[in-house]
């Protein structure tokens, strides 16, 4: 009664609140009247108030547990003191929030039944906290248990890390801080209670990895289907913790202006206030007047064209920076000039440092402009025919950009620009020659004449500082003249140059020479070895070039040589080469046998060499080999490349559309893949690879899976059960293989990729996903061809280290496999591998995975031991497959004695050096894949005969046996 009608002592105290205005007091009265209609608990004023409040909390918790999930309104939330209670109702006033919230909610995906960890990353002040709070306010009603912990950086600093679990448990379960003994194992006592419901946990402003570890523990208290959101300024803190990371973007121009206006002015401003702001803005503009120092005008934001009076800039004596530009890219779309100067332009200024005017409409710069302080001049896509008619004081000018000034004929007015460093004349199609007074530009470092199609010669000048000269696509230039002996980069691609001058030998610092597309070039000078600094030589599409300089092989530092689409028949051997491109050369039939001696070679491109029939042994450090479209290729070396015991690196070997490959060649490629995978597994600790990218990949035409795979399946799905504690078996990696069918070979495709999705069961009914690339193809050369042959085999090797790291980060396995503290049921036991073919976004109809398989590789052996075993195994396989002569009879037996050194010999009585072995081969079984050899040993006199398993000795006897077959 007292509360409802504000009577008695309660009413007396309520009415004493004189400082509260009448409207607010009326709202309070209505609220108190409404509260009195609800059933509640009565406090008599005598009992313990703390216990009374605790009993109310328990009753509320009991009521919440009975409410269905979709009807729940949520429980208590831990908010900082400055948290706004109007978050959910202020969406329209927080600029850019809706778009960011929609993007984040896509990754939230409540329909997914797995637990998702989301990271919100951005620089301080960009809105991470606002976004996290709004996400919480929006989705808390979908969870029975939810908590938002803000300002974790400050809380952990003031109260310590150990207080964080207590805060979280208090808000989720109502546990008192005193009941949480320590952060170590804080959730064990309440695990069963926590696992009753899915939870929404939002951790704001995390600044240390330890804060996440303390708050989330081992994550075993989090029920599947929960959502964990972590906001931080440091992306590295959550790199191995979250499934998805959302980087908060900056506000666009419109939202940024609105956000500024909200805080700079009253956001409840009326029309009158807007008029006042406009009046002040106009006064501000008029006040500046002559004091303007910079003008930046974006024509892309102008709705219509405008004409400027010729005297517009006359009063701006202090103007230093003038930029009239378009935010659109002028190289992709022709800029639309919206500034007209119908009466010309008076520009009697001398303080201008920076002048940038896109599509300057006049034929030359104003004659009254004094550029004595001008440093940077940019007039792209202008209509100028010359810069000035007379010479000007341009002593401070350093950069001039006149690109695509298609009417420019004369480069006048720059003779005094002695400090000019960069001159860009790209696309000046009417420029026929350069002035002789350019030789005064003694500081010029960069000269770009690309696309100057009327340029027919270079003057006899010497630019002593010039380092980069670009003459690309100067199609009318037939003769090149050296204008600087300090050139480091020379671009002659697309010119009509027939030969290089002999004085090119003076370019002792030349590091890059690009002559791509010089279709009239027939020969290259023999002075190539005099270019001591040359590192990159590009002769692509020089179709008439048939011979490489004989002394070219003596070049000591050349790293990149591109000879694609040339007429060369011989391949130069340059020991320093790292990249060699020979694609689209129909004259090459085979590679030199000594190509394996190019130890520095990392990239070899042979695409579309249609006459190539065989490939010899490749160099040992090759990282990328591409023989796509070599339609005459039949054989490859065995082994395909030299295998080394040094640090392993990522490598790719491509044989797509090599449709004439013989069966033996396909087996050789498959055998090489097996060897490479085993070496990588033994050298996994020295591999530096990011994410789940393959360390090795290959593909070739074929319809059968390699015989060395341990698990196979028909179709695109392979399911298996992992052995208990499989992490402890030194599992280093796995080889994945898929046979893909291309039924319609007439269909044109630009690209496709084969990927494998691995699902591991981490708990009963709970799975974790990994995705691996298995193979891909992209038509980068725009060659018109049919798709791949009917079937292709794709093989990759994936390191398991990233898989283990992710499982460790989510506490599914122990970081130390030999000291696992988790039970065996925590280790993944079931696994499924699904292979698909996509175009990057969705599966491609008609492309089918016919078969798939995999093999696990165990690490731990040294690379040297691994190489020895692989060589022995290869010899054994060759022996088993060899056919014996038809005239052998069943009585024919071949025996030889060899000295053996058994691996892992554990007999203390028998020394390996004392044993001899008799190897007996039965011809009846010689044609069988199960070809066996019987081994007997002869001990030294007086010593017992050791017991030796046949499988340990067969391979060592194979080499001597081959002589007798």
PDB file of N, CA and C in Angstrom, residues 317-406:
ATOM      1  N   UNK A 317      47.585  34.376 -52.344  1.00  0.00           N
ATOM      2  CA  UNK A 317      49.025  34.553 -52.463  1.00  0.00           C
ATOM      3  C   UNK A 317      49.806  33.499 -51.670  1.00  0.00           C
ATOM      4  N   UNK A 318      49.173  32.917 -50.650  1.00  0.00           N
ATOM      5  CA  UNK A 318      49.869  31.940 -49.800  1.00  0.00           C
ATOM      6  C   UNK A 318      49.566  30.496 -50.199  1.00  0.00           C
ATOM      7  N   UNK A 319      48.904  30.308 -51.316  1.00  0.00           N
ATOM      8  CA  UNK A 319      48.552  28.962 -51.752  1.00  0.00           C
ATOM      9  C   UNK A 319      49.820  28.138 -52.004  1.00  0.00           C
ATOM     10  N   UNK A 320      49.891  26.976 -51.341  1.00  0.00           N
ATOM     11  CA  UNK A 320      51.063  26.105 -51.491  1.00  0.00           C
ATOM     12  C   UNK A 320      50.713  24.753 -52.110  1.00  0.00           C
ATOM     13  N   UNK A 321      49.501  24.287 -51.858  1.00  0.00           N
ATOM     14  CA  UNK A 321      49.122  22.946 -52.316  1.00  0.00           C
ATOM     15  C   UNK A 321      47.800  23.032 -53.064  1.00  0.00           C
ATOM     16  N   UNK A 322      47.819  22.634 -54.326  1.00  0.00           N
ATOM     17  CA  UNK A 322      46.604  22.607 -55.140  1.00  0.00           C
ATOM     18  C   UNK A 322      46.481  21.230 -55.770  1.00  0.00           C
ATOM     19  N   UNK A 323      45.399  20.542 -55.431  1.00  0.00           N
ATOM     20  CA  UNK A 323      45.178  19.191 -55.962  1.00  0.00           C
ATOM     21  C   UNK A 323      43.750  19.079 -56.470  1.00  0.00           C
ATOM     22  N   UNK A 324      43.602  18.953 -57.770  1.00  0.00           N
ATOM     23  CA  UNK A 324      42.305  18.703 -58.392  1.00  0.00           C
ATOM     24  C   UNK A 324      42.405  17.320 -59.021  1.00  0.00           C
ATOM     25  N   UNK A 325      41.665  16.367 -58.478  1.00  0.00           N
ATOM     26  CA  UNK A 325      41.862  14.969 -58.815  1.00  0.00           C
ATOM     27  C   UNK A 325      40.529  14.237 -58.862  1.00  0.00           C
ATOM     28  N   UNK A 326      40.603  12.937 -59.157  1.00  0.00           N
ATOM     29  CA  UNK A 326      39.424  12.074 -59.125  1.00  0.00           C
ATOM     30  C   UNK A 326      39.793  10.812 -58.362  1.00  0.00           C
ATOM     31  N   UNK A 327      38.946  10.415 -57.442  1.00  0.00           N
ATOM     32  CA  UNK A 327      39.230   9.230 -56.636  1.00  0.00           C
ATOM     33  C   UNK A 327      39.073   7.947 -57.441  1.00  0.00           C
ATOM     34  N   UNK A 328      38.463   8.019 -58.635  1.00  0.00           N
ATOM     35  CA  UNK A 328      38.387   6.862 -59.513  1.00  0.00           C
ATOM     36  C   UNK A 328      39.739   6.600 -60.146  1.00  0.00           C
ATOM     37  N   UNK A 329      39.964   5.358 -60.574  1.00  0.00           N
ATOM     38  CA  UNK A 329      41.243   4.983 -61.161  1.00  0.00           C
ATOM     39  C   UNK A 329      41.273   5.400 -62.627  1.00  0.00           C
ATOM     40  N   UNK A 330      42.164   6.316 -63.034  1.00  0.00           N
ATOM     41  CA  UNK A 330      42.180   6.783 -64.431  1.00  0.00           C
ATOM     42  C   UNK A 330      42.641   5.725 -65.414  1.00  0.00           C
ATOM     43  N   UNK A 331      43.326   4.669 -64.936  1.00  0.00           N
ATOM     44  CA  UNK A 331      43.789   3.629 -65.847  1.00  0.00           C
ATOM     45  C   UNK A 331      42.681   2.643 -66.197  1.00  0.00           C
ATOM     46  N   UNK A 332      41.621   2.595 -65.379  1.00  0.00           N
ATOM     47  CA  UNK A 332      40.526   1.668 -65.638  1.00  0.00           C
ATOM     48  C   UNK A 332      39.343   2.347 -66.320  1.00  0.00           C
ATOM     49  N   UNK A 333      39.150   3.616 -66.035  1.00  0.00           N
ATOM     50  CA  UNK A 333      38.052   4.338 -66.682  1.00  0.00           C
ATOM     51  C   UNK A 333      38.508   5.765 -66.972  1.00  0.00           C
ATOM     52  N   UNK A 334      38.179   6.245 -68.122  1.00  0.00           N
ATOM     53  CA  UNK A 334      38.614   7.579 -68.540  1.00  0.00           C
ATOM     54  C   UNK A 334      38.067   8.624 -67.568  1.00  0.00           C
ATOM     55  N   UNK A 335      38.925   9.429 -66.924  1.00  0.00           N
ATOM     56  CA  UNK A 335      38.420  10.447 -65.999  1.00  0.00           C
ATOM     57  C   UNK A 335      37.584  11.493 -66.728  1.00  0.00           C
ATOM     58  N   UNK A 336      36.598  12.000 -66.055  1.00  0.00           N
ATOM     59  CA  UNK A 336      35.677  12.969 -66.648  1.00  0.00           C
ATOM     60  C   UNK A 336      36.000  14.347 -66.090  1.00  0.00           C
ATOM     61  N   UNK A 337      36.569  15.197 -66.930  1.00  0.00           N
ATOM     62  CA  UNK A 337      36.954  16.531 -66.481  1.00  0.00           C
ATOM     63  C   UNK A 337      35.708  17.372 -66.225  1.00  0.00           C
ATOM     64  N   UNK A 338      35.630  17.936 -65.029  1.00  0.00           N
ATOM     65  CA  UNK A 338      34.468  18.749 -64.674  1.00  0.00           C
ATOM     66  C   UNK A 338      34.852  20.185 -64.349  1.00  0.00           C
ATOM     67  N   UNK A 339      36.133  20.534 -64.548  1.00  0.00           N
ATOM     68  CA  UNK A 339      36.607  21.889 -64.300  1.00  0.00           C
ATOM     69  C   UNK A 339      36.954  22.540 -65.640  1.00  0.00           C
ATOM     70  N   UNK A 340      36.260  23.586 -65.986  1.00  0.00           N
ATOM     71  CA  UNK A 340      36.499  24.292 -67.251  1.00  0.00           C
ATOM     72  C   UNK A 340      37.103  25.669 -66.981  1.00  0.00           C
ATOM     73  N   UNK A 341      37.971  26.098 -67.897  1.00  0.00           N
ATOM     74  CA  UNK A 341      38.591  27.422 -67.808  1.00  0.00           C
ATOM     75  C   UNK A 341      38.323  28.161 -69.126  1.00  0.00           C
ATOM     76  N   UNK A 342      37.106  28.638 -69.330  1.00  0.00           N
ATOM     77  CA  UNK A 342      36.744  29.240 -70.632  1.00  0.00           C
ATOM     78  C   UNK A 342      37.529  30.492 -70.958  1.00  0.00           C
ATOM     79  N   UNK A 343      37.969  31.244 -69.939  1.00  0.00           N
ATOM     80  CA  UNK A 343      38.705  32.494 -70.167  1.00  0.00           C
ATOM     81  C   UNK A 343      40.186  32.353 -69.817  1.00  0.00           C
ATOM     82  N   UNK A 344      40.653  31.131 -69.780  1.00  0.00           N
ATOM     83  CA  UNK A 344      42.046  30.925 -69.421  1.00  0.00           C
ATOM     84  C   UNK A 344      42.235  30.967 -67.910  1.00  0.00           C
ATOM     85  N   UNK A 345      43.480  31.100 -67.470  1.00  0.00           N
ATOM     86  CA  UNK A 345      43.772  31.067 -66.039  1.00  0.00           C
ATOM     87  C   UNK A 345      44.925  32.008 -65.717  1.00  0.00           C
ATOM     88  N   UNK A 346      44.655  32.910 -64.782  1.00  0.00           N
ATOM     89  CA  UNK A 346      45.712  33.758 -64.235  1.00  0.00           C
ATOM     90  C   UNK A 346      46.227  33.085 -62.959  1.00  0.00           C
ATOM     91  N   UNK A 347      47.525  32.904 -62.892  1.00  0.00           N
ATOM     92  CA  UNK A 347      48.085  32.144 -61.781  1.00  0.00           C
ATOM     93  C   UNK A 347      49.388  32.812 -61.309  1.00  0.00           C
ATOM     94  N   UNK A 348      49.308  34.071 -60.860  1.00  0.00           N
ATOM     95  CA  UNK A 348      50.516  34.812 -60.478  1.00  0.00           C
ATOM     96  C   UNK A 348      51.009  34.431 -59.082  1.00  0.00           C
ATOM     97  N   UNK A 349      51.276  33.170 -58.897  1.00  0.00           N
ATOM     98  CA  UNK A 349      51.662  32.662 -57.589  1.00  0.00           C
ATOM     99  C   UNK A 349      53.095  32.145 -57.638  1.00  0.00           C
ATOM    100  N   UNK A 350      53.770  32.223 -56.500  1.00  0.00           N
ATOM    101  CA  UNK A 350      55.142  31.731 -56.450  1.00  0.00           C
ATOM    102  C   UNK A 350      55.420  30.863 -55.227  1.00  0.00           C
ATOM    103  N   UNK A 351      54.415  30.665 -54.360  1.00  0.00           N
ATOM    104  CA  UNK A 351      54.607  29.853 -53.160  1.00  0.00           C
ATOM    105  C   UNK A 351      54.160  28.416 -53.350  1.00  0.00           C
ATOM    106  N   UNK A 352      53.647  28.092 -54.523  1.00  0.00           N
ATOM    107  CA  UNK A 352      53.108  26.752 -54.757  1.00  0.00           C
ATOM    108  C   UNK A 352      54.235  25.717 -54.733  1.00  0.00           C
ATOM    109  N   UNK A 353      54.074  24.692 -53.863  1.00  0.00           N
ATOM    110  CA  UNK A 353      55.028  23.579 -53.788  1.00  0.00           C
ATOM    111  C   UNK A 353      54.519  22.348 -54.535  1.00  0.00           C
ATOM    112  N   UNK A 354      53.212  22.178 -54.499  1.00  0.00           N
ATOM    113  CA  UNK A 354      52.608  20.951 -55.042  1.00  0.00           C
ATOM    114  C   UNK A 354      51.451  21.332 -55.947  1.00  0.00           C
ATOM    115  N   UNK A 355      51.547  20.953 -57.229  1.00  0.00           N
ATOM    116  CA  UNK A 355      50.488  21.251 -58.195  1.00  0.00           C
ATOM    117  C   UNK A 355      50.089  19.960 -58.893  1.00  0.00           C
ATOM    118  N   UNK A 356      48.873  19.505 -58.612  1.00  0.00           N
ATOM    119  CA  UNK A 356      48.326  18.281 -59.206  1.00  0.00           C
ATOM    120  C   UNK A 356      46.964  18.638 -59.799  1.00  0.00           C
ATOM    121  N   UNK A 357      46.876  18.572 -61.122  1.00  0.00           N
ATOM    122  CA  UNK A 357      45.614  18.935 -61.799  1.00  0.00           C
ATOM    123  C   UNK A 357      45.329  17.857 -62.840  1.00  0.00           C
ATOM    124  N   UNK A 358      44.355  16.997 -62.546  1.00  0.00           N
ATOM    125  CA  UNK A 358      43.965  15.943 -63.478  1.00  0.00           C
ATOM    126  C   UNK A 358      43.184  16.540 -64.635  1.00  0.00           C
ATOM    127  N   UNK A 359      43.592  16.184 -65.871  1.00  0.00           N
ATOM    128  CA  UNK A 359      42.963  16.692 -67.091  1.00  0.00           C
ATOM    129  C   UNK A 359      42.987  18.226 -67.137  1.00  0.00           C
ATOM    130  N   UNK A 360      44.144  18.760 -66.907  1.00  0.00           N
ATOM    131  CA  UNK A 360      44.318  20.217 -67.033  1.00  0.00           C
ATOM    132  C   UNK A 360      43.890  20.629 -68.438  1.00  0.00           C
ATOM    133  N   UNK A 361      42.946  21.594 -68.555  1.00  0.00           N
ATOM    134  CA  UNK A 361      42.296  21.824 -69.863  1.00  0.00           C
ATOM    135  C   UNK A 361      43.040  22.753 -70.817  1.00  0.00           C
ATOM    136  N   UNK A 362      44.100  23.437 -70.375  1.00  0.00           N
ATOM    137  CA  UNK A 362      44.785  24.393 -71.241  1.00  0.00           C
ATOM    138  C   UNK A 362      45.948  23.740 -71.976  1.00  0.00           C
ATOM    139  N   UNK A 363      46.463  24.450 -73.010  1.00  0.00           N
ATOM    140  CA  UNK A 363      47.531  23.904 -73.836  1.00  0.00           C
ATOM    141  C   UNK A 363      48.903  24.056 -73.185  1.00  0.00           C
ATOM    142  N   UNK A 364      49.038  24.932 -72.219  1.00  0.00           N
ATOM    143  CA  UNK A 364      50.270  25.078 -71.464  1.00  0.00           C
ATOM    144  C   UNK A 364      49.955  25.724 -70.131  1.00  0.00           C
ATOM    145  N   UNK A 365      50.889  25.663 -69.215  1.00  0.00           N
ATOM    146  CA  UNK A 365      50.683  26.282 -67.909  1.00  0.00           C
ATOM    147  C   UNK A 365      50.687  27.804 -68.047  1.00  0.00           C
ATOM    148  N   UNK A 366      49.979  28.499 -67.163  1.00  0.00           N
ATOM    149  CA  UNK A 366      49.912  29.971 -67.261  1.00  0.00           C
ATOM    150  C   UNK A 366      51.307  30.597 -67.281  1.00  0.00           C
ATOM    151  N   UNK A 367      51.555  31.531 -68.172  1.00  0.00           N
ATOM    152  CA  UNK A 367      52.889  32.150 -68.266  1.00  0.00           C
ATOM    153  C   UNK A 367      53.254  32.976 -67.046  1.00  0.00           C
ATOM    154  N   UNK A 368      52.260  33.454 -66.265  1.00  0.00           N
ATOM    155  CA  UNK A 368      52.574  34.276 -65.091  1.00  0.00           C
ATOM    156  C   UNK A 368      52.856  33.423 -63.848  1.00  0.00           C
ATOM    157  N   UNK A 369      52.792  32.126 -63.993  1.00  0.00           N
ATOM    158  CA  UNK A 369      53.081  31.232 -62.859  1.00  0.00           C
ATOM    159  C   UNK A 369      54.592  31.153 -62.651  1.00  0.00           C
ATOM    160  N   UNK A 370      55.013  31.445 -61.443  1.00  0.00           N
ATOM    161  CA  UNK A 370      56.430  31.399 -61.089  1.00  0.00           C
ATOM    162  C   UNK A 370      56.693  30.125 -60.292  1.00  0.00           C
ATOM    163  N   UNK A 371      57.327  29.102 -60.902  1.00  0.00           N
ATOM    164  CA  UNK A 371      57.520  27.818 -60.210  1.00  0.00           C
ATOM    165  C   UNK A 371      58.809  27.748 -59.390  1.00  0.00           C
ATOM    166  N   UNK A 372      59.273  28.871 -58.869  1.00  0.00           N
ATOM    167  CA  UNK A 372      60.559  28.881 -58.167  1.00  0.00           C
ATOM    168  C   UNK A 372      60.544  28.013 -56.918  1.00  0.00           C
ATOM    169  N   UNK A 373      59.376  27.765 -56.332  1.00  0.00           N
ATOM    170  CA  UNK A 373      59.279  26.906 -55.149  1.00  0.00           C
ATOM    171  C   UNK A 373      58.591  25.575 -55.446  1.00  0.00           C
ATOM    172  N   UNK A 374      58.268  25.357 -56.708  1.00  0.00           N
ATOM    173  CA  UNK A 374      57.549  24.131 -57.077  1.00  0.00           C
ATOM    174  C   UNK A 374      58.458  22.912 -56.941  1.00  0.00           C
ATOM    175  N   UNK A 375      57.954  21.890 -56.222  1.00  0.00           N
ATOM    176  CA  UNK A 375      58.707  20.640 -56.000  1.00  0.00           C
ATOM    177  C   UNK A 375      58.089  19.487 -56.772  1.00  0.00           C
ATOM    178  N   UNK A 376      56.755  19.431 -56.826  1.00  0.00           N
ATOM    179  CA  UNK A 376      56.054  18.293 -57.422  1.00  0.00           C
ATOM    180  C   UNK A 376      55.010  18.804 -58.406  1.00  0.00           C
ATOM    181  N   UNK A 377      55.136  18.388 -59.687  1.00  0.00           N
ATOM    182  CA  UNK A 377      54.195  18.789 -60.725  1.00  0.00           C
ATOM    183  C   UNK A 377      53.569  17.540 -61.343  1.00  0.00           C
ATOM    184  N   UNK A 378      52.239  17.438 -61.232  1.00  0.00           N
ATOM    185  CA  UNK A 378      51.510  16.302 -61.787  1.00  0.00           C
ATOM    186  C   UNK A 378      50.363  16.828 -62.645  1.00  0.00           C
ATOM    187  N   UNK A 379      50.410  16.510 -63.951  1.00  0.00           N
ATOM    188  CA  UNK A 379      49.357  16.916 -64.888  1.00  0.00           C
ATOM    189  C   UNK A 379      48.943  15.711 -65.735  1.00  0.00           C
ATOM    190  N   UNK A 380      48.455  14.647 -65.130  1.00  0.00           N
ATOM    191  CA  UNK A 380      48.086  13.455 -65.906  1.00  0.00           C
ATOM    192  C   UNK A 380      46.842  13.704 -66.759  1.00  0.00           C
ATOM    193  N   UNK A 381      46.825  13.063 -67.943  1.00  0.00           N
ATOM    194  CA  UNK A 381      45.688  13.141 -68.860  1.00  0.00           C
ATOM    195  C   UNK A 381      45.347  14.592 -69.215  1.00  0.00           C
ATOM    196  N   UNK A 382      46.340  15.440 -69.235  1.00  0.00           N
ATOM    197  CA  UNK A 382      46.092  16.857 -69.542  1.00  0.00           C
ATOM    198  C   UNK A 382      46.064  17.082 -71.053  1.00  0.00           C
ATOM    199  N   UNK A 383      45.709  18.305 -71.446  1.00  0.00           N
ATOM    200  CA  UNK A 383      45.648  18.673 -72.857  1.00  0.00           C
ATOM    201  C   UNK A 383      46.817  19.571 -73.268  1.00  0.00           C
ATOM    202  N   UNK A 384      47.823  19.639 -72.429  1.00  0.00           N
ATOM    203  CA  UNK A 384      48.941  20.526 -72.729  1.00  0.00           C
ATOM    204  C   UNK A 384      49.739  20.016 -73.933  1.00  0.00           C
ATOM    205  N   UNK A 385      50.235  20.958 -74.712  1.00  0.00           N
ATOM    206  CA  UNK A 385      51.117  20.637 -75.833  1.00  0.00           C
ATOM    207  C   UNK A 385      52.575  20.909 -75.480  1.00  0.00           C
ATOM    208  N   UNK A 386      52.771  21.814 -74.540  1.00  0.00           N
ATOM    209  CA  UNK A 386      54.094  22.076 -73.989  1.00  0.00           C
ATOM    210  C   UNK A 386      53.898  22.623 -72.580  1.00  0.00           C
ATOM    211  N   UNK A 387      54.924  22.534 -71.746  1.00  0.00           N
ATOM    212  CA  UNK A 387      54.766  22.962 -70.352  1.00  0.00           C
ATOM    213  C   UNK A 387      54.776  24.483 -70.282  1.00  0.00           C
ATOM    214  N   UNK A 388      55.840  25.102 -70.775  1.00  0.00           N
ATOM    215  CA  UNK A 388      55.925  26.551 -70.911  1.00  0.00           C
ATOM    216  C   UNK A 388      56.574  26.867 -72.257  1.00  0.00           C
ATOM    217  N   UNK A 389      56.311  28.051 -72.729  1.00  0.00           N
ATOM    218  CA  UNK A 389      56.956  28.468 -73.975  1.00  0.00           C
ATOM    219  C   UNK A 389      58.385  28.931 -73.717  1.00  0.00           C
ATOM    220  N   UNK A 390      58.642  29.460 -72.523  1.00  0.00           N
ATOM    221  CA  UNK A 390      59.974  29.931 -72.158  1.00  0.00           C
ATOM    222  C   UNK A 390      60.492  29.120 -70.977  1.00  0.00           C
ATOM    223  N   UNK A 391      61.808  29.212 -70.761  1.00  0.00           N
ATOM    224  CA  UNK A 391      62.402  28.537 -69.610  1.00  0.00           C
ATOM    225  C   UNK A 391      61.986  29.251 -68.331  1.00  0.00           C
ATOM    226  N   UNK A 392      61.793  28.462 -67.298  1.00  0.00           N
ATOM    227  CA  UNK A 392      61.396  28.979 -65.997  1.00  0.00           C
ATOM    228  C   UNK A 392      62.407  28.526 -64.947  1.00  0.00           C
ATOM    229  N   UNK A 393      62.367  29.205 -63.817  1.00  0.00           N
ATOM    230  CA  UNK A 393      63.221  28.819 -62.696  1.00  0.00           C
ATOM    231  C   UNK A 393      62.595  27.604 -62.009  1.00  0.00           C
ATOM    232  N   UNK A 394      63.076  26.428 -62.361  1.00  0.00           N
ATOM    233  CA  UNK A 394      62.543  25.173 -61.793  1.00  0.00           C
ATOM    234  C   UNK A 394      63.628  24.450 -61.009  1.00  0.00           C
ATOM    235  N   UNK A 395      64.454  25.224 -60.310  1.00  0.00           N
ATOM    236  CA  UNK A 395      65.609  24.654 -59.622  1.00  0.00           C
ATOM    237  C   UNK A 395      65.213  23.725 -58.478  1.00  0.00           C
ATOM    238  N   UNK A 396      63.997  23.882 -57.922  1.00  0.00           N
ATOM    239  CA  UNK A 396      63.567  23.034 -56.803  1.00  0.00           C
ATOM    240  C   UNK A 396      62.682  21.871 -57.258  1.00  0.00           C
ATOM    241  N   UNK A 397      62.387  21.806 -58.520  1.00  0.00           N
ATOM    242  CA  UNK A 397      61.494  20.768 -59.038  1.00  0.00           C
ATOM    243  C   UNK A 397      62.176  19.397 -58.989  1.00  0.00           C
ATOM    244  N   UNK A 398      61.493  18.419 -58.372  1.00  0.00           N
ATOM    245  CA  UNK A 398      62.053  17.063 -58.237  1.00  0.00           C
ATOM    246  C   UNK A 398      61.242  16.005 -58.965  1.00  0.00           C
ATOM    247  N   UNK A 399      59.929  16.200 -59.058  1.00  0.00           N
ATOM    248  CA  UNK A 399      59.084  15.176 -59.668  1.00  0.00           C
ATOM    249  C   UNK A 399      58.144  15.807 -60.689  1.00  0.00           C
ATOM    250  N   UNK A 400      58.118  15.242 -61.897  1.00  0.00           N
ATOM    251  CA  UNK A 400      57.207  15.691 -62.953  1.00  0.00           C
ATOM    252  C   UNK A 400      56.487  14.470 -63.516  1.00  0.00           C
ATOM    253  N   UNK A 401      55.159  14.530 -63.522  1.00  0.00           N
ATOM    254  CA  UNK A 401      54.342  13.432 -64.038  1.00  0.00           C
ATOM    255  C   UNK A 401      53.370  13.995 -65.069  1.00  0.00           C
ATOM    256  N   UNK A 402      53.617  13.684 -66.330  1.00  0.00           N
ATOM    257  CA  UNK A 402      52.763  14.151 -67.430  1.00  0.00           C
ATOM    258  C   UNK A 402      52.163  12.964 -68.175  1.00  0.00           C
ATOM    259  N   UNK A 403      51.921  11.868 -67.464  1.00  0.00           N
ATOM    260  CA  UNK A 403      51.474  10.648 -68.141  1.00  0.00           C
ATOM    261  C   UNK A 403      50.155  10.855 -68.879  1.00  0.00           C
ATOM    262  N   UNK A 404      50.098  10.253 -70.070  1.00  0.00           N
ATOM    263  CA  UNK A 404      48.933  10.267 -70.948  1.00  0.00           C
ATOM    264  C   UNK A 404      48.512  11.680 -71.353  1.00  0.00           C
ATOM    265  N   UNK A 405      49.491  12.593 -71.404  1.00  0.00           N
ATOM    266  CA  UNK A 405      49.238  13.905 -72.014  1.00  0.00           C
ATOM    267  C   UNK A 405      49.410  13.705 -73.518  1.00  0.00           C
ATOM    268  N   UNK A 406      48.372  13.248 -74.156  1.00  0.00           N
ATOM    269  CA  UNK A 406      48.466  12.751 -75.537  1.00  0.00           C
ATOM    270  C   UNK A 406      48.775  13.837 -76.556  1.00  0.00           C
TER     271      UNK A 406
END
